[in-house]
Amino acid sequence: MTDNNQEKTQVAIIGGGLTGLVTAFWLSKEGVDATIIEKGGNAGGVIGTGNENGFTWESGPNTGIVSHPEVAELFDELGGMCEMETADKRAKKRLIWKNGSWHPLPAGVIEAVRTPLFTTGDKLRILFEPFRKKGNDPFETLEGMVKRRLGQSFLDYAVDPFISGIYAGDPSYLIPKYALPKLYALEQEYGSFIGGAVRKMLKKKDAREKKVTKEVFSVSGGLANLTGTLELQAKNTRILTNVSELTVTPFNNGYFLQGEKDNREVAIKSRFVVSTAGPYEFDNLFPFFGRSELALLNSLEYARVIQVIMGFREWKGMDLNAFGGLVPSREKRDILGVLFPSSFLKNRAPEGGALLSVFLGGYRRPDIFSLSDDEITGIAIKETKDMLGLGNHSPELLKLYRYRHAIPQYGKDSKERLEAIGRLHSSFPGLVLAGNIHEGIGMSDRIRQGKRIAAHIIKAL
Ligand SMILES: Cc1cc2nc3c(=O)[nH]c(=O)nc-3n(C[C@H](O)[C@H](O)[C@H](O)COP(=O)(O)OP(=O)(O)OC[C@H]3O[C@@H](n4cnc5c(N)ncnc54)[C@H](O)[C@@H]3O)c2cc1C
């Protein structure tokens, strides 16, 4: 603290989740000092790993995809301190529930011809996908786009469950331009998903592009080892946890942050402020934002998600030789899907046992969120017993985690929201609105954004 009880830092980062920690790590590597201000009791955000009786599980995200070079670059930098674990090849198999049983999502042409997931009409229709006219409505929903290019059964039994698995979302709400920009670009740039994917595959990649392996990744021992290592290695960073009532005020070519910790005032002056909080925090955090801008940011909707972890010391159900199973909304079951982490990651369950991660709720089933913990675990157990052939065998480990603001849904209002973010960045130099309100919802998007923001600040200093 300085004489007048005000701390000074070059960069104040609101939120100690993955985005905040990655930003602090890369700033620290260049000798820039930062202060992370976190309202929770520890850093890590929604990432958390638990250990008990031979089980290791994730309370938040389970795995990411190496979809940006920044992911490989971060792990290279952390080499020896925190090891990326790529999933076993079993993770390539994804199961989809249809008419009372699981079917693998086709991975090759023969499987695609044989699968009962799609109608014969749509299977034939897909042959003409490369010749179909490209869409010209940037606000077309994912549902509209998939029906137009691939057909209803691909929407129902491939895209709908896939979107449940990523966004816990609804294809009739999400806009591909914002929610799945790579898919949108395939149609816009190449006129076809299939043609575009093939041409991209054949395109010569430079060394950096080759780092984008698209592999499923976790971290040896669990994802909390990543956030824990970042916390330790962001050596120029101070982390203040349990800070409540945080508010930011523009002040003399920088910002003044005030909050409360242990019944004492926290007061920090900073040249830059990076916020990784959701817009539902902005009323209190940024009282100087205009009402109309706040409304645009606050229109962002979130899927509420509940994760139920189940551990079995001895597995007596069906063969779990896959990444997991996803349940299309058409099937009207009470779970979104179930992952089999012990099938594709090391040391997640005792030998012969199994670890399951069951997801419920999502954008389409907010009703589940209002049930009690006992009711929700009851549903999760009933559904998994039925769908995974467990008979009367009950889990020895049972945990439940709720997320009211789990995954933002990039819908029609995204354009206006992105424009509002742009205007706020221009009006308030040094303020960076980050986190999953834009630039993607996955862990690898957060890793990319954190590095980009750090580079931007280092350049501006
Ligand atoms: C249940 C669940 C499952 C997921 N599964 C996957 C997956 O399988 N693969 C994948 O890639 N991604 C997944 N994700 C998304 C991924 O976890 C997130 O994109 C990423 O971890 C978010 O990191 P973040 O730092 O941006 O946000 P957060 O982790 O939410 O961190 C933000 C931090 O800011 C703090 N904060 C907020 N407001 C304030 C305030 N006013 N003052 C101080 N601090 C504040 C919060 O306490 C929090 O610690 C999942 C997310 C959830 C919730």
JSON list of C-alpha atoms in Angstrom, two decimals, residues 94 96 98-99 103-109 111-126 146 150-161 328:
[
{"chain": "A", "resi": 94, "resn": "ARG", "atom": "CA", "xyz": [-19.24, -40.03, -29.70]},
{"chain": "A", "resi": 96, "resn": "ILE", "atom": "CA", "xyz": [-25.97, -40.31, -29.76]},
{"chain": "A", "resi": 98, "resn": "LYS", "atom": "CA", "xyz": [-32.00, -42.51, -30.51]},
{"chain": "A", "resi": 99, "resn": "ASN", "atom": "CA", "xyz": [-35.12, -44.60, -29.90]},
{"chain": "A", "resi": 103, "resn": "HIS", "atom": "CA", "xyz": [-25.44, -45.10, -31.79]},
{"chain": "A", "resi": 104, "resn": "PRO", "atom": "CA", "xyz": [-21.95, -43.87, -32.70]},
{"chain": "A", "resi": 105, "resn": "LEU", "atom": "CA", "xyz": [-21.84, -40.63, -34.62]},
{"chain": "A", "resi": 106, "resn": "PRO", "atom": "CA", "xyz": [-20.47, -41.79, -38.00]},
{"chain": "A", "resi": 107, "resn": "ALA", "atom": "CA", "xyz": [-16.74, -41.26, -38.39]},
{"chain": "A", "resi": 108, "resn": "GLY", "atom": "CA", "xyz": [-16.40, -42.61, -41.96]},
{"chain": "A", "resi": 109, "resn": "VAL", "atom": "CA", "xyz": [-18.36, -43.15, -45.16]},
{"chain": "A", "resi": 111, "resn": "GLU", "atom": "CA", "xyz": [-20.68, -45.86, -40.96]},
{"chain": "A", "resi": 112, "resn": "ALA", "atom": "CA", "xyz": [-22.45, -42.84, -42.43]},
{"chain": "A", "resi": 113, "resn": "VAL", "atom": "CA", "xyz": [-24.31, -45.03, -44.93]},
{"chain": "A", "resi": 114, "resn": "ARG", "atom": "CA", "xyz": [-25.29, -47.57, -42.26]},
{"chain": "A", "resi": 115, "resn": "THR", "atom": "CA", "xyz": [-26.17, -45.32, -39.32]},
{"chain": "A", "resi": 116, "resn": "PRO", "atom": "CA", "xyz": [-29.82, -45.24, -38.25]},
{"chain": "A", "resi": 117, "resn": "LEU", "atom": "CA", "xyz": [-29.33, -41.67, -36.98]},
{"chain": "A", "resi": 118, "resn": "PHE", "atom": "CA", "xyz": [-30.14, -40.00, -40.31]},
{"chain": "A", "resi": 119, "resn": "THR", "atom": "CA", "xyz": [-32.89, -40.65, -42.85]},
{"chain": "A", "resi": 120, "resn": "THR", "atom": "CA", "xyz": [-32.03, -42.19, -46.24]},
{"chain": "A", "resi": 121, "resn": "GLY", "atom": "CA", "xyz": [-33.36, -39.03, -47.88]},
{"chain": "A", "resi": 122, "resn": "ASP", "atom": "CA", "xyz": [-30.94, -36.84, -45.92]},
{"chain": "A", "resi": 123, "resn": "LYS", "atom": "CA", "xyz": [-28.04, -39.26, -46.52]},
{"chain": "A", "resi": 124, "resn": "LEU", "atom": "CA", "xyz": [-28.61, -38.88, -50.26]},
{"chain": "A", "resi": 125, "resn": "ARG", "atom": "CA", "xyz": [-29.19, -35.16, -49.89]},
{"chain": "A", "resi": 126, "resn": "ILE", "atom": "CA", "xyz": [-25.78, -34.69, -48.29]},
{"chain": "A", "resi": 146, "resn": "VAL", "atom": "CA", "xyz": [-28.47, -26.86, -41.07]},
{"chain": "A", "resi": 150, "resn": "LEU", "atom": "CA", "xyz": [-28.09, -30.88, -44.60]},
{"chain": "A", "resi": 151, "resn": "GLY", "atom": "CA", "xyz": [-31.69, -31.73, -43.68]},
{"chain": "A", "resi": 152, "resn": "GLN", "atom": "CA", "xyz": [-33.87, -32.20, -40.61]},
{"chain": "A", "resi": 153, "resn": "SER", "atom": "CA", "xyz": [-32.40, -35.51, -39.41]},
{"chain": "A", "resi": 154, "resn": "PHE", "atom": "CA", "xyz": [-28.86, -34.05, -39.38]},
{"chain": "A", "resi": 155, "resn": "LEU", "atom": "CA", "xyz": [-30.24, -31.16, -37.35]},
{"chain": "A", "resi": 156, "resn": "ASP", "atom": "CA", "xyz": [-31.99, -33.49, -34.90]},
{"chain": "A", "resi": 157, "resn": "TYR", "atom": "CA", "xyz": [-29.36, -36.20, -34.50]},
{"chain": "A", "resi": 158, "resn": "ALA", "atom": "CA", "xyz": [-26.02, -34.49, -35.12]},
{"chain": "A", "resi": 159, "resn": "VAL", "atom": "CA", "xyz": [-26.18, -30.70, -34.69]},
{"chain": "A", "resi": 160, "resn": "ASP", "atom": "CA", "xyz": [-28.76, -30.51, -31.90]},
{"chain": "A", "resi": 161, "resn": "PRO", "atom": "CA", "xyz": [-26.85, -32.91, -29.58]},
{"chain": "A", "resi": 328, "resn": "PRO", "atom": "CA", "xyz": [-30.96, -35.04, -28.82]}
]
